[in-house]
């Protein structure tokens, strides 16, 4: 651990980050149990009540093993973003710090973690006409049209943003067409002061092993009823939270655009692509210590030594 803690702050947030399917949930729970605290999820989709199987939420048993927050807190029609998460998360940390000197934040949405720890700049509004037009064009021309438009109008987002996530791409394109600025340019402001220390952990895992875990988990999701979950949500497919990996591919199957096997293979591929982008995000932050999630005792020992 290389994190330097400020002795004037008695409270500490432990971040457990990493790629999807890398073992964050189990490690986060182990840390929460050891320090007698709770787990604040940093996943941008697990907060939606209607999306359970496809978001790989902690099971009921896992949620009972340690208190969890930002799980099943919103409906798919709610407007949830990094700014909403920042305010929600700070309130949860304040609550957890009343009973413990440690809080655990566990998840793979890097922007949400950044917003919680550093704050997020107030965003200018967008043109509602442009927003509606972008949505209409996307439904007519598909994800490839969004990708091409972002490459043309916002090369920064095209190179660093989530270019397989239609909801994020629509937001980025609407923003740049409305303001003339990249959405990502608002993620690099001056950090807001926080009154707690931070220890950042990220899970290191062999790429091939991670990809095998992802493929296997998608198979388990299908066995658990992901197809039925997606079918129930299909009438609301235009909502932004549903334009995400695991759902959008099955919606294309329901539309008759591909076979079920092809859709499942696409879920695996797009999830692997997402995992790669997650790792790229966290590797850009030198404050992360890369750890082996399977070595729970070693991680707890190392964290304890820093407190």
PDB file of C-alpha atoms in Angstrom:
ATOM      1  CA  UNK A   1       0.000   0.000   0.000  1.00  0.00           C
ATOM      2  CA  UNK A   2       1.429   3.359  -0.998  1.00  0.00           C
ATOM      3  CA  UNK A   3      -1.498   5.561   0.032  1.00  0.00           C
ATOM      4  CA  UNK A   4      -0.547   8.361   2.425  1.00  0.00           C
ATOM      5  CA  UNK A   5      -3.217   8.981   5.043  1.00  0.00           C
ATOM      6  CA  UNK A   6      -3.812  12.349   6.639  1.00  0.00           C
ATOM      7  CA  UNK A   7      -3.612  11.950  10.443  1.00  0.00           C
ATOM      8  CA  UNK A   8      -6.106  14.780  11.034  1.00  0.00           C
ATOM      9  CA  UNK A   9      -8.861  12.667   9.446  1.00  0.00           C
ATOM     10  CA  UNK A  10      -9.966   9.792  11.714  1.00  0.00           C
ATOM     11  CA  UNK A  11     -12.198   8.179   9.074  1.00  0.00           C
ATOM     12  CA  UNK A  12     -11.142   6.145   6.036  1.00  0.00           C
ATOM     13  CA  UNK A  13     -12.879   4.998   2.859  1.00  0.00           C
ATOM     14  CA  UNK A  14     -11.584   1.759   1.314  1.00  0.00           C
ATOM     15  CA  UNK A  15     -12.229   1.599  -2.425  1.00  0.00           C
ATOM     16  CA  UNK A  16     -12.516  -1.881  -3.960  1.00  0.00           C
ATOM     17  CA  UNK A  17     -12.458  -1.327  -7.713  1.00  0.00           C
ATOM     18  CA  UNK A  18     -11.721  -3.396 -10.793  1.00  0.00           C
ATOM     19  CA  UNK A  19     -13.257  -5.034 -13.798  1.00  0.00           C
ATOM     20  CA  UNK A  20     -16.638  -6.717 -13.857  1.00  0.00           C
ATOM     21  CA  UNK A  21     -16.541 -10.364 -12.686  1.00  0.00           C
ATOM     22  CA  UNK A  22     -13.169  -9.925 -10.972  1.00  0.00           C
ATOM     23  CA  UNK A  23     -14.385 -10.677  -7.430  1.00  0.00           C
ATOM     24  CA  UNK A  24     -15.067  -7.201  -6.045  1.00  0.00           C
ATOM     25  CA  UNK A  25     -18.270  -8.162  -4.210  1.00  0.00           C
ATOM     26  CA  UNK A  26     -16.750 -10.973  -2.147  1.00  0.00           C
ATOM     27  CA  UNK A  27     -13.719  -8.894  -1.170  1.00  0.00           C
ATOM     28  CA  UNK A  28     -15.861  -5.868  -0.329  1.00  0.00           C
ATOM     29  CA  UNK A  29     -18.040  -7.971   1.971  1.00  0.00           C
ATOM     30  CA  UNK A  30     -14.991  -9.509   3.672  1.00  0.00           C
ATOM     31  CA  UNK A  31     -13.577  -6.051   4.384  1.00  0.00           C
ATOM     32  CA  UNK A  32     -16.933  -4.766   5.621  1.00  0.00           C
ATOM     33  CA  UNK A  33     -17.308  -7.711   7.988  1.00  0.00           C
ATOM     34  CA  UNK A  34     -13.769  -7.309   9.327  1.00  0.00           C
ATOM     35  CA  UNK A  35     -14.226  -3.595  10.016  1.00  0.00           C
ATOM     36  CA  UNK A  36     -17.879  -3.944  11.109  1.00  0.00           C
ATOM     37  CA  UNK A  37     -19.140  -1.500   8.493  1.00  0.00           C
ATOM     38  CA  UNK A  38     -21.226  -1.371   5.323  1.00  0.00           C
ATOM     39  CA  UNK A  39     -20.661  -1.487   1.564  1.00  0.00           C
ATOM     40  CA  UNK A  40     -21.565   1.447  -0.662  1.00  0.00           C
ATOM     41  CA  UNK A  41     -21.992   0.164  -4.212  1.00  0.00           C
ATOM     42  CA  UNK A  42     -20.264   2.119  -6.955  1.00  0.00           C
ATOM     43  CA  UNK A  43     -22.138   0.456  -9.801  1.00  0.00           C
ATOM     44  CA  UNK A  44     -24.241   2.659 -12.064  1.00  0.00           C
ATOM     45  CA  UNK A  45     -26.809  -0.058 -12.815  1.00  0.00           C
ATOM     46  CA  UNK A  46     -27.279  -2.094  -9.632  1.00  0.00           C
ATOM     47  CA  UNK A  47     -29.271   0.783  -8.132  1.00  0.00           C
ATOM     48  CA  UNK A  48     -32.208  -0.002 -10.439  1.00  0.00           C
ATOM     49  CA  UNK A  49     -34.788  -2.299  -8.863  1.00  0.00           C
ATOM     50  CA  UNK A  50     -35.948  -3.806 -12.163  1.00  0.00           C
ATOM     51  CA  UNK A  51     -32.446  -4.815 -13.309  1.00  0.00           C
ATOM     52  CA  UNK A  52     -31.183  -7.686 -11.178  1.00  0.00           C
ATOM     53  CA  UNK A  53     -29.805 -10.619 -13.136  1.00  0.00           C
ATOM     54  CA  UNK A  54     -28.176  -8.581 -15.891  1.00  0.00           C
ATOM     55  CA  UNK A  55     -26.386  -6.291 -13.441  1.00  0.00           C
ATOM     56  CA  UNK A  56     -24.984  -9.145 -11.318  1.00  0.00           C
ATOM     57  CA  UNK A  57     -26.307  -7.638  -8.102  1.00  0.00           C
ATOM     58  CA  UNK A  58     -25.076  -9.072  -4.812  1.00  0.00           C
ATOM     59  CA  UNK A  59     -27.339 -11.955  -3.860  1.00  0.00           C
ATOM     60  CA  UNK A  60     -29.777 -11.718  -0.957  1.00  0.00           C
ATOM     61  CA  UNK A  61     -27.323 -13.742   1.124  1.00  0.00           C
ATOM     62  CA  UNK A  62     -24.451 -11.400   0.229  1.00  0.00           C
ATOM     63  CA  UNK A  63     -26.523  -8.344   1.086  1.00  0.00           C
ATOM     64  CA  UNK A  64     -27.357  -9.932   4.435  1.00  0.00           C
ATOM     65  CA  UNK A  65     -23.684 -10.651   5.105  1.00  0.00           C
ATOM     66  CA  UNK A  66     -22.954  -6.907   5.229  1.00  0.00           C
ATOM     67  CA  UNK A  67     -25.208  -3.840   4.890  1.00  0.00           C
ATOM     68  CA  UNK A  68     -25.329  -2.665   1.267  1.00  0.00           C
ATOM     69  CA  UNK A  69     -26.237   0.781  -0.071  1.00  0.00           C
ATOM     70  CA  UNK A  70     -27.141   2.026  -3.571  1.00  0.00           C
ATOM     71  CA  UNK A  71     -28.667  -1.347  -4.386  1.00  0.00           C
ATOM     72  CA  UNK A  72     -32.348  -1.335  -5.482  1.00  0.00           C
ATOM     73  CA  UNK A  73     -32.679   2.335  -4.557  1.00  0.00           C
ATOM     74  CA  UNK A  74     -34.135   3.653  -7.839  1.00  0.00           C
ATOM     75  CA  UNK A  75     -36.514   2.778 -10.670  1.00  0.00           C
ATOM     76  CA  UNK A  76     -35.413   2.588 -14.304  1.00  0.00           C
ATOM     77  CA  UNK A  77     -37.293   5.773 -15.148  1.00  0.00           C
ATOM     78  CA  UNK A  78     -35.391   7.763 -12.498  1.00  0.00           C
ATOM     79  CA  UNK A  79     -32.658  10.157 -13.612  1.00  0.00           C
ATOM     80  CA  UNK A  80     -29.528   8.859 -11.890  1.00  0.00           C
ATOM     81  CA  UNK A  81     -26.075  10.201 -12.721  1.00  0.00           C
ATOM     82  CA  UNK A  82     -22.689  10.856 -11.115  1.00  0.00           C
ATOM     83  CA  UNK A  83     -23.917  14.021  -9.407  1.00  0.00           C
ATOM     84  CA  UNK A  84     -26.863  12.143  -7.858  1.00  0.00           C
ATOM     85  CA  UNK A  85     -24.485   9.399  -6.741  1.00  0.00           C
ATOM     86  CA  UNK A  86     -22.089  11.900  -5.181  1.00  0.00           C
ATOM     87  CA  UNK A  87     -24.789  13.320  -2.912  1.00  0.00           C
ATOM     88  CA  UNK A  88     -26.272   9.923  -2.084  1.00  0.00           C
ATOM     89  CA  UNK A  89     -22.860   8.412  -1.382  1.00  0.00           C
ATOM     90  CA  UNK A  90     -21.706  11.218   0.911  1.00  0.00           C
ATOM     91  CA  UNK A  91     -24.860  10.779   2.988  1.00  0.00           C
ATOM     92  CA  UNK A  92     -24.200   7.038   3.261  1.00  0.00           C
ATOM     93  CA  UNK A  93     -20.582   7.616   4.312  1.00  0.00           C
ATOM     94  CA  UNK A  94     -21.715  10.050   6.990  1.00  0.00           C
ATOM     95  CA  UNK A  95     -24.082   7.377   8.322  1.00  0.00           C
ATOM     96  CA  UNK A  96     -21.447   4.626   8.255  1.00  0.00           C
ATOM     97  CA  UNK A  97     -18.876   6.837   9.957  1.00  0.00           C
ATOM     98  CA  UNK A  98     -21.204   7.248  12.921  1.00  0.00           C
ATOM     99  CA  UNK A  99     -20.668   3.599  13.788  1.00  0.00           C
ATOM    100  CA  UNK A 100     -17.245   2.823  12.323  1.00  0.00           C
ATOM    101  CA  UNK A 101     -13.995   4.528  11.387  1.00  0.00           C
ATOM    102  CA  UNK A 102     -14.040   2.684   8.045  1.00  0.00           C
ATOM    103  CA  UNK A 103     -16.438   2.492   5.100  1.00  0.00           C
ATOM    104  CA  UNK A 104     -16.128   0.253   2.038  1.00  0.00           C
ATOM    105  CA  UNK A 105     -16.971   1.439  -1.480  1.00  0.00           C
ATOM    106  CA  UNK A 106     -17.159  -1.402  -3.983  1.00  0.00           C
ATOM    107  CA  UNK A 107     -17.797  -1.202  -7.718  1.00  0.00           C
ATOM    108  CA  UNK A 108     -16.513  -0.703 -11.207  1.00  0.00           C
ATOM    109  CA  UNK A 109     -18.029   2.600 -12.331  1.00  0.00           C
ATOM    110  CA  UNK A 110     -14.936   4.779 -12.235  1.00  0.00           C
ATOM    111  CA  UNK A 111     -16.792   8.038 -12.799  1.00  0.00           C
ATOM    112  CA  UNK A 112     -19.018   7.418  -9.779  1.00  0.00           C
ATOM    113  CA  UNK A 113     -16.001   6.693  -7.570  1.00  0.00           C
ATOM    114  CA  UNK A 114     -14.311   9.845  -8.838  1.00  0.00           C
ATOM    115  CA  UNK A 115     -17.441  11.905  -8.151  1.00  0.00           C
ATOM    116  CA  UNK A 116     -17.667  10.538  -4.611  1.00  0.00           C
ATOM    117  CA  UNK A 117     -14.033  11.227  -3.773  1.00  0.00           C
ATOM    118  CA  UNK A 118     -13.438  14.462  -5.676  1.00  0.00           C
ATOM    119  CA  UNK A 119     -16.848  15.896  -6.532  1.00  0.00           C
ATOM    120  CA  UNK A 120     -18.165  16.585 -10.001  1.00  0.00           C
ATOM    121  CA  UNK A 121     -18.416  19.904 -11.793  1.00  0.00           C
ATOM    122  CA  UNK A 122     -21.835  21.450 -12.274  1.00  0.00           C
ATOM    123  CA  UNK A 123     -22.849  20.665 -15.828  1.00  0.00           C
ATOM    124  CA  UNK A 124     -24.398  23.161 -18.231  1.00  0.00           C
ATOM    125  CA  UNK A 125     -27.835  22.287 -19.579  1.00  0.00           C
ATOM    126  CA  UNK A 126     -28.418  20.703 -22.966  1.00  0.00           C
ATOM    127  CA  UNK A 127     -30.784  21.589 -25.790  1.00  0.00           C
ATOM    128  CA  UNK A 128     -33.895  19.395 -25.421  1.00  0.00           C
ATOM    129  CA  UNK A 129     -34.515  19.525 -29.179  1.00  0.00           C
ATOM    130  CA  UNK A 130     -31.027  18.171 -29.844  1.00  0.00           C
ATOM    131  CA  UNK A 131     -31.533  15.528 -27.167  1.00  0.00           C
ATOM    132  CA  UNK A 132     -34.757  14.330 -28.806  1.00  0.00           C
ATOM    133  CA  UNK A 133     -33.176  14.356 -32.271  1.00  0.00           C
ATOM    134  CA  UNK A 134     -30.164  12.322 -31.111  1.00  0.00           C
ATOM    135  CA  UNK A 135     -32.497   9.760 -29.514  1.00  0.00           C
ATOM    136  CA  UNK A 136     -34.578   9.524 -32.693  1.00  0.00           C
ATOM    137  CA  UNK A 137     -31.500   9.157 -34.906  1.00  0.00           C
ATOM    138  CA  UNK A 138     -30.151   6.433 -32.641  1.00  0.00           C
ATOM    139  CA  UNK A 139     -33.382   4.428 -32.812  1.00  0.00           C
ATOM    140  CA  UNK A 140     -33.337   4.766 -36.587  1.00  0.00           C
ATOM    141  CA  UNK A 141     -29.655   4.180 -37.334  1.00  0.00           C
ATOM    142  CA  UNK A 142     -28.367   2.293 -34.299  1.00  0.00           C
ATOM    143  CA  UNK A 143     -25.214   2.309 -32.213  1.00  0.00           C
ATOM    144  CA  UNK A 144     -22.863   2.569 -35.188  1.00  0.00           C
ATOM    145  CA  UNK A 145     -24.339   5.970 -36.057  1.00  0.00           C
ATOM    146  CA  UNK A 146     -23.648   7.204 -32.531  1.00  0.00           C
ATOM    147  CA  UNK A 147     -20.067   5.963 -32.726  1.00  0.00           C
ATOM    148  CA  UNK A 148     -19.470   7.707 -36.046  1.00  0.00           C
ATOM    149  CA  UNK A 149     -20.971  10.967 -34.797  1.00  0.00           C
ATOM    150  CA  UNK A 150     -18.816  10.955 -31.666  1.00  0.00           C
ATOM    151  CA  UNK A 151     -15.661  10.260 -33.652  1.00  0.00           C
ATOM    152  CA  UNK A 152     -16.542  13.316 -35.745  1.00  0.00           C
ATOM    153  CA  UNK A 153     -17.785  15.694 -33.039  1.00  0.00           C
ATOM    154  CA  UNK A 154     -16.131  14.503 -29.824  1.00  0.00           C
ATOM    155  CA  UNK A 155     -12.875  12.628 -30.457  1.00  0.00           C
ATOM    156  CA  UNK A 156     -11.996  12.866 -26.746  1.00  0.00           C
ATOM    157  CA  UNK A 157     -15.046  10.841 -25.741  1.00  0.00           C
ATOM    158  CA  UNK A 158     -14.539   8.543 -28.735  1.00  0.00           C
ATOM    159  CA  UNK A 159     -11.058   7.681 -27.474  1.00  0.00           C
ATOM    160  CA  UNK A 160     -11.797   7.442 -23.745  1.00  0.00           C
ATOM    161  CA  UNK A 161     -15.550   7.082 -23.248  1.00  0.00           C
ATOM    162  CA  UNK A 162     -17.886   4.077 -23.201  1.00  0.00           C
ATOM    163  CA  UNK A 163     -18.267   3.541 -26.933  1.00  0.00           C
ATOM    164  CA  UNK A 164     -20.386   0.407 -26.523  1.00  0.00           C
ATOM    165  CA  UNK A 165     -22.912   2.060 -24.196  1.00  0.00           C
ATOM    166  CA  UNK A 166     -25.696   3.750 -26.204  1.00  0.00           C
ATOM    167  CA  UNK A 167     -27.016   5.683 -23.204  1.00  0.00           C
ATOM    168  CA  UNK A 168     -23.623   7.218 -22.417  1.00  0.00           C
ATOM    169  CA  UNK A 169     -22.976   7.865 -26.100  1.00  0.00           C
ATOM    170  CA  UNK A 170     -26.306   9.644 -26.564  1.00  0.00           C
ATOM    171  CA  UNK A 171     -25.595  11.818 -23.540  1.00  0.00           C
ATOM    172  CA  UNK A 172     -22.097  12.655 -24.799  1.00  0.00           C
ATOM    173  CA  UNK A 173     -23.295  13.488 -28.308  1.00  0.00           C
ATOM    174  CA  UNK A 174     -26.171  15.622 -27.023  1.00  0.00           C
ATOM    175  CA  UNK A 175     -23.771  17.455 -24.725  1.00  0.00           C
ATOM    176  CA  UNK A 176     -21.158  18.243 -27.370  1.00  0.00           C
ATOM    177  CA  UNK A 177     -23.770  19.333 -29.927  1.00  0.00           C
ATOM    178  CA  UNK A 178     -25.431  21.546 -27.306  1.00  0.00           C
ATOM    179  CA  UNK A 179     -22.337  23.108 -25.722  1.00  0.00           C
ATOM    180  CA  UNK A 180     -19.512  22.596 -28.198  1.00  0.00           C
ATOM    181  CA  UNK A 181     -17.514  20.904 -25.419  1.00  0.00           C
ATOM    182  CA  UNK A 182     -16.720  17.303 -24.603  1.00  0.00           C
ATOM    183  CA  UNK A 183     -18.606  15.727 -21.739  1.00  0.00           C
ATOM    184  CA  UNK A 184     -15.316  14.371 -20.447  1.00  0.00           C
ATOM    185  CA  UNK A 185     -13.892  17.866 -20.097  1.00  0.00           C
ATOM    186  CA  UNK A 186     -16.165  18.272 -17.071  1.00  0.00           C
ATOM    187  CA  UNK A 187     -14.613  15.322 -15.266  1.00  0.00           C
ATOM    188  CA  UNK A 188     -11.256  16.965 -14.598  1.00  0.00           C
ATOM    189  CA  UNK A 189     -12.138  19.882 -12.352  1.00  0.00           C
ATOM    190  CA  UNK A 190     -10.458  20.829  -9.094  1.00  0.00           C
ATOM    191  CA  UNK A 191     -11.192  18.181  -6.437  1.00  0.00           C
ATOM    192  CA  UNK A 192     -13.558  19.187  -3.661  1.00  0.00           C
ATOM    193  CA  UNK A 193     -12.238  18.788  -0.104  1.00  0.00           C
ATOM    194  CA  UNK A 194     -13.298  15.644   1.729  1.00  0.00           C
ATOM    195  CA  UNK A 195     -12.929  14.996   5.442  1.00  0.00           C
ATOM    196  CA  UNK A 196     -11.843  11.379   5.188  1.00  0.00           C
ATOM    197  CA  UNK A 197      -8.832   9.373   4.078  1.00  0.00           C
ATOM    198  CA  UNK A 198      -8.940   7.068   1.081  1.00  0.00           C
ATOM    199  CA  UNK A 199      -7.259   3.745   0.382  1.00  0.00           C
ATOM    200  CA  UNK A 200      -7.691   2.699  -3.246  1.00  0.00           C
ATOM    201  CA  UNK A 201      -7.539  -0.984  -4.137  1.00  0.00           C
ATOM    202  CA  UNK A 202      -8.004  -2.447  -7.592  1.00  0.00           C
ATOM    203  CA  UNK A 203      -8.167  -6.134  -8.417  1.00  0.00           C
ATOM    204  CA  UNK A 204      -5.405  -7.563 -10.592  1.00  0.00           C
ATOM    205  CA  UNK A 205      -6.276 -10.660 -12.590  1.00  0.00           C
ATOM    206  CA  UNK A 206      -4.855 -12.470 -15.599  1.00  0.00           C
ATOM    207  CA  UNK A 207      -6.706 -11.254 -18.680  1.00  0.00           C
ATOM    208  CA  UNK A 208      -7.581 -14.722 -19.954  1.00  0.00           C
ATOM    209  CA  UNK A 209      -8.844 -15.809 -16.543  1.00  0.00           C
ATOM    210  CA  UNK A 210     -10.980 -12.677 -16.311  1.00  0.00           C
ATOM    211  CA  UNK A 211     -12.460 -13.273 -19.758  1.00  0.00           C
ATOM    212  CA  UNK A 212     -13.264 -16.884 -18.854  1.00  0.00           C
ATOM    213  CA  UNK A 213     -15.018 -15.671 -15.702  1.00  0.00           C
ATOM    214  CA  UNK A 214     -17.020 -13.165 -17.749  1.00  0.00           C
ATOM    215  CA  UNK A 215     -18.100 -15.773 -20.299  1.00  0.00           C
ATOM    216  CA  UNK A 216     -19.088 -18.199 -17.561  1.00  0.00           C
ATOM    217  CA  UNK A 217     -21.033 -15.563 -15.676  1.00  0.00           C
ATOM    218  CA  UNK A 218     -23.050 -14.649 -18.769  1.00  0.00           C
ATOM    219  CA  UNK A 219     -23.958 -18.324 -19.166  1.00  0.00           C
ATOM    220  CA  UNK A 220     -25.068 -18.400 -15.526  1.00  0.00           C
ATOM    221  CA  UNK A 221     -27.124 -15.240 -16.051  1.00  0.00           C
ATOM    222  CA  UNK A 222     -28.956 -16.855 -18.947  1.00  0.00           C
ATOM    223  CA  UNK A 223     -29.631 -19.945 -16.825  1.00  0.00           C
ATOM    224  CA  UNK A 224     -30.907 -17.693 -14.017  1.00  0.00           C
ATOM    225  CA  UNK A 225     -33.500 -16.050 -16.283  1.00  0.00           C
ATOM    226  CA  UNK A 226     -31.848 -13.049 -17.926  1.00  0.00           C
ATOM    227  CA  UNK A 227     -33.891 -13.621 -21.094  1.00  0.00           C
ATOM    228  CA  UNK A 228     -37.151 -13.375 -19.151  1.00  0.00           C
ATOM    229  CA  UNK A 229     -35.940 -10.337 -17.216  1.00  0.00           C
ATOM    230  CA  UNK A 230     -35.025  -8.569 -20.459  1.00  0.00           C
ATOM    231  CA  UNK A 231     -38.353  -9.521 -22.053  1.00  0.00           C
ATOM    232  CA  UNK A 232     -40.255  -7.954 -19.157  1.00  0.00           C
ATOM    233  CA  UNK A 233     -38.249  -4.739 -19.627  1.00  0.00           C
ATOM    234  CA  UNK A 234     -38.482  -4.708 -23.422  1.00  0.00           C
ATOM    235  CA  UNK A 235     -41.477  -2.305 -23.557  1.00  0.00           C
ATOM    236  CA  UNK A 236     -39.289   0.263 -21.730  1.00  0.00           C
ATOM    237  CA  UNK A 237     -36.215  -0.328 -23.879  1.00  0.00           C
ATOM    238  CA  UNK A 238     -35.902   3.366 -24.784  1.00  0.00           C
ATOM    239  CA  UNK A 239     -35.026   4.270 -21.185  1.00  0.00           C
ATOM    240  CA  UNK A 240     -31.322   5.052 -20.774  1.00  0.00           C
ATOM    241  CA  UNK A 241     -30.575   2.535 -18.003  1.00  0.00           C
ATOM    242  CA  UNK A 242     -31.760  -0.265 -20.286  1.00  0.00           C
ATOM    243  CA  UNK A 243     -29.446   0.718 -23.121  1.00  0.00           C
ATOM    244  CA  UNK A 244     -26.648  -1.235 -21.537  1.00  0.00           C
ATOM    245  CA  UNK A 245     -24.753  -4.474 -22.013  1.00  0.00           C
ATOM    246  CA  UNK A 246     -26.818  -7.561 -21.266  1.00  0.00           C
ATOM    247  CA  UNK A 247     -30.107  -5.955 -22.207  1.00  0.00           C
ATOM    248  CA  UNK A 248     -29.592  -4.117 -25.495  1.00  0.00           C
ATOM    249  CA  UNK A 249     -28.276  -7.289 -27.167  1.00  0.00           C
ATOM    250  CA  UNK A 250     -31.376  -9.256 -26.125  1.00  0.00           C
ATOM    251  CA  UNK A 251     -33.609  -6.418 -27.273  1.00  0.00           C
ATOM    252  CA  UNK A 252     -32.059  -6.840 -30.735  1.00  0.00           C
ATOM    253  CA  UNK A 253     -32.952 -10.541 -30.533  1.00  0.00           C
ATOM    254  CA  UNK A 254     -36.546  -9.647 -29.641  1.00  0.00           C
ATOM    255  CA  UNK A 255     -36.569  -7.294 -32.642  1.00  0.00           C
ATOM    256  CA  UNK A 256     -35.655 -10.237 -34.859  1.00  0.00           C
ATOM    257  CA  UNK A 257     -32.297  -8.732 -35.817  1.00  0.00           C
ATOM    258  CA  UNK A 258     -30.217 -11.732 -34.655  1.00  0.00           C
ATOM    259  CA  UNK A 259     -30.427 -15.217 -33.176  1.00  0.00           C
ATOM    260  CA  UNK A 260     -30.381 -15.811 -29.433  1.00  0.00           C
ATOM    261  CA  UNK A 261     -26.960 -17.481 -29.629  1.00  0.00           C
ATOM    262  CA  UNK A 262     -25.581 -14.463 -31.487  1.00  0.00           C
ATOM    263  CA  UNK A 263     -27.044 -12.102 -28.877  1.00  0.00           C
ATOM    264  CA  UNK A 264     -25.480 -14.074 -26.019  1.00  0.00           C
ATOM    265  CA  UNK A 265     -22.100 -14.086 -27.766  1.00  0.00           C
ATOM    266  CA  UNK A 266     -22.428 -10.307 -28.183  1.00  0.00           C
ATOM    267  CA  UNK A 267     -23.149  -9.912 -24.460  1.00  0.00           C
ATOM    268  CA  UNK A 268     -19.939 -11.783 -23.690  1.00  0.00           C
ATOM    269  CA  UNK A 269     -17.935  -9.760 -26.195  1.00  0.00           C
ATOM    270  CA  UNK A 270     -19.310  -6.401 -25.067  1.00  0.00           C
ATOM    271  CA  UNK A 271     -18.784  -7.315 -21.401  1.00  0.00           C
ATOM    272  CA  UNK A 272     -15.153  -8.192 -22.131  1.00  0.00           C
ATOM    273  CA  UNK A 273     -14.783  -4.872 -23.941  1.00  0.00           C
ATOM    274  CA  UNK A 274     -16.283  -3.076 -20.953  1.00  0.00           C
ATOM    275  CA  UNK A 275     -13.919  -4.845 -18.558  1.00  0.00           C
ATOM    276  CA  UNK A 276     -10.967  -3.702 -20.634  1.00  0.00           C
ATOM    277  CA  UNK A 277     -12.167  -0.088 -20.469  1.00  0.00           C
ATOM    278  CA  UNK A 278     -12.659  -0.364 -16.711  1.00  0.00           C
ATOM    279  CA  UNK A 279      -9.083  -1.553 -16.236  1.00  0.00           C
ATOM    280  CA  UNK A 280      -7.779   1.241 -18.455  1.00  0.00           C
ATOM    281  CA  UNK A 281      -9.637   3.806 -16.327  1.00  0.00           C
ATOM    282  CA  UNK A 282      -8.264   2.545 -13.016  1.00  0.00           C
ATOM    283  CA  UNK A 283      -4.712   2.065 -14.315  1.00  0.00           C
ATOM    284  CA  UNK A 284      -4.589   5.761 -15.164  1.00  0.00           C
ATOM    285  CA  UNK A 285      -4.851   6.551 -11.439  1.00  0.00           C
ATOM    286  CA  UNK A 286      -1.468   5.913  -9.745  1.00  0.00           C
ATOM    287  CA  UNK A 287      -3.085   5.928  -6.288  1.00  0.00           C
ATOM    288  CA  UNK A 288      -4.547   2.459  -6.826  1.00  0.00           C
ATOM    289  CA  UNK A 289      -2.755  -0.499  -5.270  1.00  0.00           C
ATOM    290  CA  UNK A 290      -3.300  -3.608  -7.373  1.00  0.00           C
ATOM    291  CA  UNK A 291      -4.178  -6.646  -5.325  1.00  0.00           C
ATOM    292  CA  UNK A 292      -5.142 -10.309  -5.553  1.00  0.00           C
ATOM    293  CA  UNK A 293      -8.802 -10.583  -4.548  1.00  0.00           C
ATOM    294  CA  UNK A 294      -8.344 -14.240  -3.603  1.00  0.00           C
ATOM    295  CA  UNK A 295      -5.827 -13.281  -0.894  1.00  0.00           C
ATOM    296  CA  UNK A 296      -8.439 -11.844   1.460  1.00  0.00           C
ATOM    297  CA  UNK A 297      -6.305 -12.231   4.576  1.00  0.00           C
ATOM    298  CA  UNK A 298      -3.340 -10.552   2.893  1.00  0.00           C
ATOM    299  CA  UNK A 299      -5.456  -7.628   1.702  1.00  0.00           C
ATOM    300  CA  UNK A 300      -6.974  -7.109   5.163  1.00  0.00           C
ATOM    301  CA  UNK A 301      -3.515  -7.246   6.760  1.00  0.00           C
ATOM    302  CA  UNK A 302      -2.133  -4.693   4.297  1.00  0.00           C
ATOM    303  CA  UNK A 303      -5.102  -2.358   4.739  1.00  0.00           C
ATOM    304  CA  UNK A 304      -4.953  -2.611   8.529  1.00  0.00           C
ATOM    305  CA  UNK A 305      -1.274  -1.670   8.443  1.00  0.00           C
ATOM    306  CA  UNK A 306      -2.192   1.590   6.717  1.00  0.00           C
ATOM    307  CA  UNK A 307      -4.868   2.640   9.203  1.00  0.00           C
TER     308      UNK A 307
END
